[in-house]
Amino acid sequence: MDRMDVTEEFAGIQLPGHLHTQQSLQYAQEFQFREGDVVIVTYPKSGTTWMQEILTLIYSQGDPTIATSVPNWVRAPWLEHTYFKDTLKNEEGPRFITTHLPSDTLAPALQKSKAKVIYIVRNPKDVAVSFYYFHKMARFLPDSGSFSEFLELFLEGKVYYGSWFDHVKGWYSQKNNLDIFYITYEDMHKDLRRSVKKLCSFLGCPMYSEEVDKIEEHCKFAVMSQNVMVNYTLIPQEILDHEQSKFMRKGVVGDWKNHLTDEQNETFDKIYKDKMLACDIDIVWNLD
Ligand code: A3P
């Protein structure tokens, strides 16, 4: 398989060479967004796929035909990936674009455009756990080692895609510069219906109650995990090994409690407090 052991350095972070090249990253940075574009921005493992599915269904008024026949990476391709240029549909109408890149690389271009940005944040303890399992399955990511080794790297920001703290702070600092909607994974979990309605209002897409019913049904974890267009089982095992872990793994809030020791949790809290001091973001760690 292509470039599985290659690492690309860009904007101070490391990215897997299987998905990125210097050319694709440059292309992303110079990309011209336009009015009508809807850009999903996340740190990995924060609910990106979930939002891609929700968006698809909002724009199809709850009709699952596209969601069940076109892979999510074609519906809302990653701006920085090598295949982006050839995948993005360029006809009229909203273009859905996904990205994990940090704010300093994209904010200038986004500010010039009238694109709408959706930023999803997930509590970083669950992100660390989810990312750890993703490293186990994704053959294009380095060996994650033990959970405690991975957690240390995650807290130091030395994992691929960079520091969670910097990503979130960077995109939160764009609050007044962009047409940006912030939502948390935990909000979506707690009340998907309310989250969909808020999104519809941000996007200017009025929705009938029956349409929201369909979106809610289709975007349930149990339904999405069976949808081959989003559960990544279409990707060959040599790239994503579903025997190591599933992409749709657990889909819960608070799985970190099954993984972090009391000591790791204390260290995490200390680092979080220190790094997020100036960021007025409300993180939900548990739902009970
Ligand atoms: P877990 O590994 O904790 O299960 P991303 O799409 O950004 O890579 O995020 C993947 C995470 O989102 C995985 O978390 C996955 O299970 C979860 N996820 C995907 N769809 C979901 C849904 N409909 N409901 C809840 N969680 C979902």
GROMACS .gro file of C-alpha atoms and ligand atoms in nm:
model
  315
    1MET     CA    1   0.000   0.000   0.000
    2ASP     CA    2   0.102   0.351  -0.080
    3ARG     CA    3   0.325   0.559   0.151
    4MET     CA    4   0.211   0.377   0.465
    5ASP     CA    5   0.528   0.467   0.656
    6VAL     CA    6   0.569   0.821   0.526
    7THR     CA    7   0.519   1.120   0.754
    8GLU     CA    8   0.449   1.467   0.619
    9GLU     CA    9   0.535   1.777   0.823
   10PHE     CA   10   0.313   2.077   0.767
   11ALA     CA   11   0.230   2.386   0.972
   12GLY     CA   12   0.422   2.244   1.266
   13ILE     CA   13   0.231   1.916   1.278
   14GLN     CA   14   0.286   1.565   1.148
   15LEU     CA   15   0.038   1.399   0.916
   16PRO     CA   16   0.019   1.052   0.763
   17GLY     CA   17   0.182   1.038   0.419
   18HIS     CA   18  -0.067   0.777   0.306
   19LEU     CA   19  -0.331   1.049   0.291
   20HIS     CA   20  -0.127   1.367   0.251
   21THR     CA   21   0.154   1.501   0.033
   22GLN     CA   22   0.319   1.842   0.043
   23GLN     CA   23   0.127   1.922  -0.278
   24SER     CA   24  -0.210   1.824  -0.133
   25LEU     CA   25  -0.141   2.027   0.181
   26GLN     CA   26  -0.035   2.328  -0.021
   27TYR     CA   27  -0.347   2.291  -0.234
   28ALA     CA   28  -0.557   2.291   0.085
   29GLN     CA   29  -0.393   2.604   0.215
   30GLU     CA   30  -0.450   2.788  -0.113
   31PHE     CA   31  -0.802   2.657  -0.171
   32GLN     CA   32  -1.064   2.918  -0.255
   33PHE     CA   33  -1.379   2.863  -0.055
   34ARG     CA   34  -1.696   3.008  -0.192
   35GLU     CA   35  -2.036   3.115  -0.064
   36GLY     CA   36  -2.249   2.809   0.001
   37ASP     CA   37  -1.958   2.588   0.108
   38VAL     CA   38  -2.011   2.404   0.434
   39VAL     CA   39  -1.686   2.310   0.603
   40ILE     CA   40  -1.673   2.053   0.882
   41VAL     CA   41  -1.371   2.108   1.103
   42THR     CA   42  -1.257   1.868   1.372
   43TYR     CA   43  -0.964   1.731   1.559
   44PRO     CA   44  -0.968   1.356   1.469
   45LYS     CA   45  -1.209   1.131   1.656
   46SER     CA   46  -1.441   1.412   1.757
   47GLY     CA   47  -1.750   1.307   1.560
   48THR     CA   48  -1.649   1.401   1.205
   49THR     CA   49  -1.824   1.106   1.040
   50TRP     CA   50  -2.135   1.165   1.247
   51MET     CA   51  -2.152   1.525   1.127
   52GLN     CA   52  -2.091   1.421   0.764
   53GLU     CA   53  -2.392   1.192   0.794
   54ILE     CA   54  -2.609   1.456   0.962
   55LEU     CA   55  -2.524   1.714   0.695
   56THR     CA   56  -2.597   1.469   0.415
   57LEU     CA   57  -2.937   1.396   0.563
   58ILE     CA   58  -3.021   1.759   0.632
   59TYR     CA   59  -2.960   1.843   0.267
   60SER     CA   60  -3.155   1.539   0.147
   61GLN     CA   61  -3.447   1.625   0.378
   62GLY     CA   62  -3.404   1.299   0.565
   63ASP     CA   63  -3.396   1.080   0.252
   64PRO     CA   64  -3.123   0.820   0.319
   65THR     CA   65  -3.055   0.735  -0.050
   66ILE     CA   66  -2.727   0.929  -0.075
   67ALA     CA   67  -2.619   0.838   0.278
   68THR     CA   68  -2.655   0.470   0.197
   69SER     CA   69  -2.507   0.473  -0.153
   70VAL     CA   70  -2.215   0.720  -0.152
   71PRO     CA   71  -1.916   0.691   0.087
   72ASN     CA   72  -1.878   0.974   0.334
   73TRP     CA   73  -1.531   1.065   0.198
   74VAL     CA   74  -1.688   1.132  -0.142
   75ARG     CA   75  -1.984   1.327  -0.003
   76ALA     CA   76  -1.765   1.550   0.215
   77PRO     CA   77  -1.401   1.494   0.111
   78TRP     CA   78  -1.109   1.596   0.327
   79LEU     CA   79  -0.960   1.917   0.189
   80GLU     CA   80  -0.602   1.815   0.269
   81HIS     CA   81  -0.617   1.459   0.131
   82THR     CA   82  -0.452   1.365  -0.195
   83TYR     CA   83  -0.777   1.265  -0.363
   84PHE     CA   84  -0.961   1.590  -0.277
   85LYS     CA   85  -0.909   1.774  -0.603
   86ASP     CA   86  -1.057   1.491  -0.808
   87THR     CA   87  -1.342   1.422  -0.568
   88LEU     CA   88  -1.498   1.754  -0.477
   89LYS     CA   89  -1.808   1.813  -0.679
   90ASN     CA   90  -1.789   2.151  -0.838
   91GLU     CA   91  -2.135   2.207  -0.971
   92GLU     CA   92  -2.373   2.461  -0.823
   93GLY     CA   93  -2.510   2.409  -0.478
   94PRO     CA   94  -2.347   2.354  -0.145
   95ARG     CA   95  -2.013   2.177  -0.140
   96PHE     CA   96  -1.938   1.980   0.175
   97ILE     CA   97  -1.573   1.985   0.275
   98THR     CA   98  -1.408   1.822   0.576
   99THR     CA   99  -1.077   1.913   0.737
  100HIS     CA  100  -0.861   1.836   1.038
  101LEU     CA  101  -0.614   2.119   0.966
  102PRO     CA  102  -0.533   2.379   1.232
  103SER     CA  103  -0.698   2.721   1.217
  104ASP     CA  104  -0.391   2.924   1.118
  105THR     CA  105  -0.364   2.736   0.788
  106LEU     CA  106  -0.726   2.790   0.679
  107ALA     CA  107  -0.874   3.083   0.867
  108PRO     CA  108  -0.736   3.350   0.629
  109ALA     CA  109  -0.897   3.184   0.323
  110LEU     CA  110  -1.218   3.116   0.512
  111GLN     CA  111  -1.238   3.475   0.630
  112LYS     CA  112  -1.231   3.595   0.270
  113SER     CA  113  -1.518   3.366   0.177
  114LYS     CA  114  -1.876   3.336   0.292
  115ALA     CA  115  -1.834   2.967   0.370
  116LYS     CA  116  -2.009   2.827   0.673
  117VAL     CA  117  -1.792   2.643   0.922
  118ILE     CA  118  -1.904   2.376   1.167
  119TYR     CA  119  -1.654   2.303   1.444
  120ILE     CA  120  -1.715   1.995   1.655
  121VAL     CA  121  -1.537   1.950   1.981
  122ARG     CA  122  -1.532   1.633   2.191
  123ASN     CA  123  -1.399   1.596   2.542
  124PRO     CA  124  -1.030   1.524   2.500
  125LYS     CA  125  -1.019   1.224   2.734
  126ASP     CA  126  -1.260   1.037   2.508
  127VAL     CA  127  -1.075   1.168   2.202
  128ALA     CA  128  -0.751   1.022   2.340
  129VAL     CA  129  -0.916   0.683   2.397
  130SER     CA  130  -1.083   0.679   2.055
  131PHE     CA  131  -0.760   0.793   1.885
  132TYR     CA  132  -0.564   0.522   2.065
  133TYR     CA  133  -0.793   0.251   1.922
  134PHE     CA  134  -0.786   0.417   1.582
  135HIS     CA  135  -0.406   0.390   1.585
  136LYS     CA  136  -0.447   0.019   1.642
  137MET     CA  137  -0.662  -0.025   1.333
  138ALA     CA  138  -0.509   0.236   1.097
  139ARG     CA  139  -0.199   0.087   0.940
  140PHE     CA  140  -0.091   0.431   0.817
  141LEU     CA  141  -0.050   0.559   1.174
  142PRO     CA  142   0.245   0.471   1.394
  143ASP     CA  143   0.224   0.193   1.650
  144SER     CA  144   0.043   0.347   1.947
  145GLY     CA  145   0.226   0.142   2.212
  146SER     CA  146   0.043   0.105   2.542
  147PHE     CA  147  -0.244   0.335   2.631
  148SER     CA  148  -0.034   0.512   2.891
  149GLU     CA  149   0.245   0.574   2.636
  150PHE     CA  150  -0.008   0.706   2.387
  151LEU     CA  151  -0.174   0.928   2.647
  152GLU     CA  152   0.158   1.087   2.731
  153LEU     CA  153   0.221   1.171   2.365
  154PHE     CA  154  -0.135   1.299   2.327
  155LEU     CA  155  -0.099   1.534   2.625
  156GLU     CA  156   0.233   1.659   2.490
  157GLY     CA  157   0.075   1.722   2.150
  158LYS     CA  158   0.324   1.484   1.991
  159VAL     CA  159   0.071   1.271   1.805
  160TYR     CA  160  -0.017   1.301   1.435
  161TYR     CA  161  -0.249   1.599   1.369
  162GLY     CA  162  -0.081   1.786   1.656
  163SER     CA  163  -0.209   1.905   1.990
  164TRP     CA  164  -0.580   1.878   2.069
  165PHE     CA  165  -0.541   2.187   2.289
  166ASP     CA  166  -0.392   2.399   2.011
  167HIS     CA  167  -0.650   2.280   1.759
  168VAL     CA  168  -0.945   2.368   1.981
  169LYS     CA  169  -0.802   2.698   2.104
  170GLY     CA  170  -0.709   2.797   1.750
  171TRP     CA  171  -1.054   2.735   1.607
  172TYR     CA  172  -1.229   2.887   1.910
  173SER     CA  173  -1.029   3.204   1.862
  174GLN     CA  174  -1.199   3.242   1.521
  175LYS     CA  175  -1.537   3.293   1.687
  176ASN     CA  176  -1.575   3.653   1.570
  177ASN     CA  177  -1.398   3.618   1.237
  178LEU     CA  178  -1.591   3.340   1.069
  179ASP     CA  179  -1.946   3.227   1.012
  180ILE     CA  180  -1.881   2.943   1.252
  181PHE     CA  181  -2.107   2.713   1.451
  182TYR     CA  182  -1.961   2.533   1.751
  183ILE     CA  183  -2.115   2.211   1.869
  184THR     CA  184  -1.995   1.936   2.097
  185TYR     CA  185  -2.005   1.561   2.045
  186GLU     CA  186  -2.165   1.543   2.388
  187ASP     CA  187  -2.446   1.785   2.285
  188MET     CA  188  -2.518   1.564   1.988
  189HIS     CA  189  -2.526   1.264   2.215
  190LYS     CA  190  -2.748   1.421   2.474
  191ASP     CA  191  -3.004   1.560   2.236
  192LEU     CA  192  -2.950   1.480   1.869
  193ARG     CA  193  -3.284   1.630   1.770
  194ARG     CA  194  -3.207   1.964   1.928
  195SER     CA  195  -2.860   1.960   1.772
  196VAL     CA  196  -3.004   1.891   1.427
  197LYS     CA  197  -3.255   2.174   1.465
  198LYS     CA  198  -2.983   2.419   1.573
  199LEU     CA  199  -2.771   2.312   1.277
  200CYS     CA  200  -3.063   2.357   1.038
  201SER     CA  201  -3.115   2.704   1.163
  202PHE     CA  202  -2.742   2.788   1.126
  203LEU     CA  203  -2.746   2.649   0.772
  204GLY     CA  204  -3.072   2.818   0.681
  205CYS     CA  205  -3.241   2.486   0.602
  206PRO     CA  206  -3.595   2.476   0.738
  207MET     CA  207  -3.700   2.123   0.824
  208TYR     CA  208  -4.030   1.947   0.887
  209SER     CA  209  -4.062   1.749   1.206
  210GLU     CA  210  -4.097   1.421   1.010
  211GLU     CA  211  -3.770   1.497   0.830
  212VAL     CA  212  -3.594   1.551   1.160
  213ASP     CA  213  -3.740   1.216   1.276
  214LYS     CA  214  -3.573   1.046   0.980
  215ILE     CA  215  -3.240   1.220   1.038
  216GLU     CA  216  -3.248   1.122   1.403
  217GLU     CA  217  -3.321   0.761   1.317
  218HIS     CA  218  -3.056   0.734   1.049
  219CYS     CA  219  -2.782   0.901   1.256
  220LYS     CA  220  -2.815   0.673   1.555
  221PHE     CA  221  -2.494   0.491   1.636
  222ALA     CA  222  -2.660   0.152   1.588
  223VAL     CA  223  -2.781   0.245   1.239
  224MET     CA  224  -2.462   0.421   1.129
  225SER     CA  225  -2.242   0.137   1.244
  226GLN     CA  226  -2.428  -0.091   0.999
  227ASN     CA  227  -2.402   0.156   0.710
  228VAL     CA  228  -2.105   0.049   0.496
  229MET     CA  229  -2.091   0.398   0.344
  230VAL     CA  230  -1.974   0.537   0.680
  231ASN     CA  231  -1.836   0.247   0.886
  232TYR     CA  232  -1.517   0.226   0.675
  233THR     CA  233  -1.550  -0.146   0.604
  234LEU     CA  234  -1.513  -0.057   0.233
  235ILE     CA  235  -1.146   0.024   0.301
  236PRO     CA  236  -0.916  -0.277   0.257
  237GLN     CA  237  -0.799  -0.452   0.571
  238GLU     CA  238  -0.433  -0.370   0.486
  239ILE     CA  239  -0.520  -0.004   0.547
  240LEU     CA  240  -0.785  -0.024   0.819
  241ASP     CA  241  -0.779  -0.345   1.017
  242HIS     CA  242  -1.126  -0.397   1.162
  243GLU     CA  243  -1.005  -0.700   1.352
  244GLN     CA  244  -0.796  -0.470   1.572
  245SER     CA  245  -1.077  -0.225   1.640
  246LYS     CA  246  -1.394  -0.108   1.472
  247PHE     CA  247  -1.418   0.245   1.327
  248MET     CA  248  -1.764   0.273   1.483
  249ARG     CA  249  -1.621   0.148   1.809
  250LYS     CA  250  -1.847   0.241   2.103
  251GLY     CA  251  -1.987   0.586   2.033
  252VAL     CA  252  -2.035   0.678   2.397
  253VAL     CA  253  -1.950   0.966   2.629
  254GLY     CA  254  -1.719   0.885   2.920
  255ASP     CA  255  -1.539   0.573   2.797
  256TRP     CA  256  -1.224   0.742   2.932
  257LYS     CA  257  -1.333   0.624   3.278
  258ASN     CA  258  -1.263   0.268   3.165
  259HIS     CA  259  -0.913   0.361   3.051
  260LEU     CA  260  -0.754   0.636   3.262
  261THR     CA  261  -0.617   0.554   3.607
  262ASP     CA  262  -0.685   0.805   3.888
  263GLU     CA  263  -0.331   0.928   3.854
  264GLN     CA  264  -0.356   0.974   3.475
  265ASN     CA  265  -0.686   1.150   3.526
  266GLU     CA  266  -0.535   1.394   3.776
  267THR     CA  267  -0.244   1.469   3.544
  268PHE     CA  268  -0.487   1.519   3.257
  269ASP     CA  269  -0.700   1.761   3.459
  270LYS     CA  270  -0.394   1.962   3.561
  271ILE     CA  271  -0.269   1.991   3.204
  272TYR     CA  272  -0.617   2.071   3.077
  273LYS     CA  273  -0.662   2.349   3.334
  274ASP     CA  274  -0.327   2.497   3.254
  275LYS     CA  275  -0.358   2.486   2.875
  276MET     CA  276  -0.724   2.585   2.847
  277LEU     CA  277  -0.717   2.868   3.101
  278ALA     CA  278  -0.792   3.142   2.851
  279CYS     CA  279  -1.047   2.946   2.645
  280ASP     CA  280  -1.412   2.982   2.746
  281ILE     CA  281  -1.522   2.641   2.633
  282ASP     CA  282  -1.747   2.414   2.834
  283ILE     CA  283  -1.633   2.057   2.813
  284VAL     CA  284  -1.876   1.784   2.917
  285TRP     CA  285  -1.681   1.490   3.058
  286ASN     CA  286  -1.977   1.267   3.150
  287LEU     CA  287  -2.344   1.252   3.076
  288ASP     CA  288  -2.456   1.092   3.403
  289A3P     P1  289  -1.538   0.595   1.957
  289A3P     O1  290  -1.405   0.544   1.908
  289A3P     O2  291  -1.529   0.655   2.094
  289A3P     O3  292  -1.646   0.493   1.947
  289A3P     P2  293  -1.441   1.063   1.377
  289A3P     O4  294  -1.551   1.040   1.282
  289A3P     O5  295  -1.413   1.208   1.404
  289A3P     O6  296  -1.318   0.986   1.341
  289A3P     O7  297  -1.491   1.009   1.519
  289A3P     C1  298  -1.510   0.872   1.542
  289A3P     C2  299  -1.579   0.856   1.675
  289A3P     O8  300  -1.716   0.900   1.661
  289A3P     C3  301  -1.584   0.711   1.719
  289A3P     O9  302  -1.581   0.715   1.863
  289A3P     C4  303  -1.720   0.670   1.665
  289A3P    O10  304  -1.773   0.554   1.726
  289A3P     C5  305  -1.802   0.794   1.700
  289A3P     N1  306  -1.929   0.803   1.626
  289A3P     C6  307  -1.951   0.794   1.493
  289A3P     N2  308  -2.082   0.799   1.465
  289A3P     C7  309  -2.145   0.811   1.582
  289A3P     C8  310  -2.285   0.819   1.620
  289A3P     N3  311  -2.382   0.814   1.530
  289A3P     N4  312  -2.313   0.831   1.752
  289A3P     C9  313  -2.216   0.834   1.845
  289A3P     N5  314  -2.084   0.827   1.815
  289A3P    C10  315  -2.049   0.815   1.686
   0.00000   0.00000   0.00000
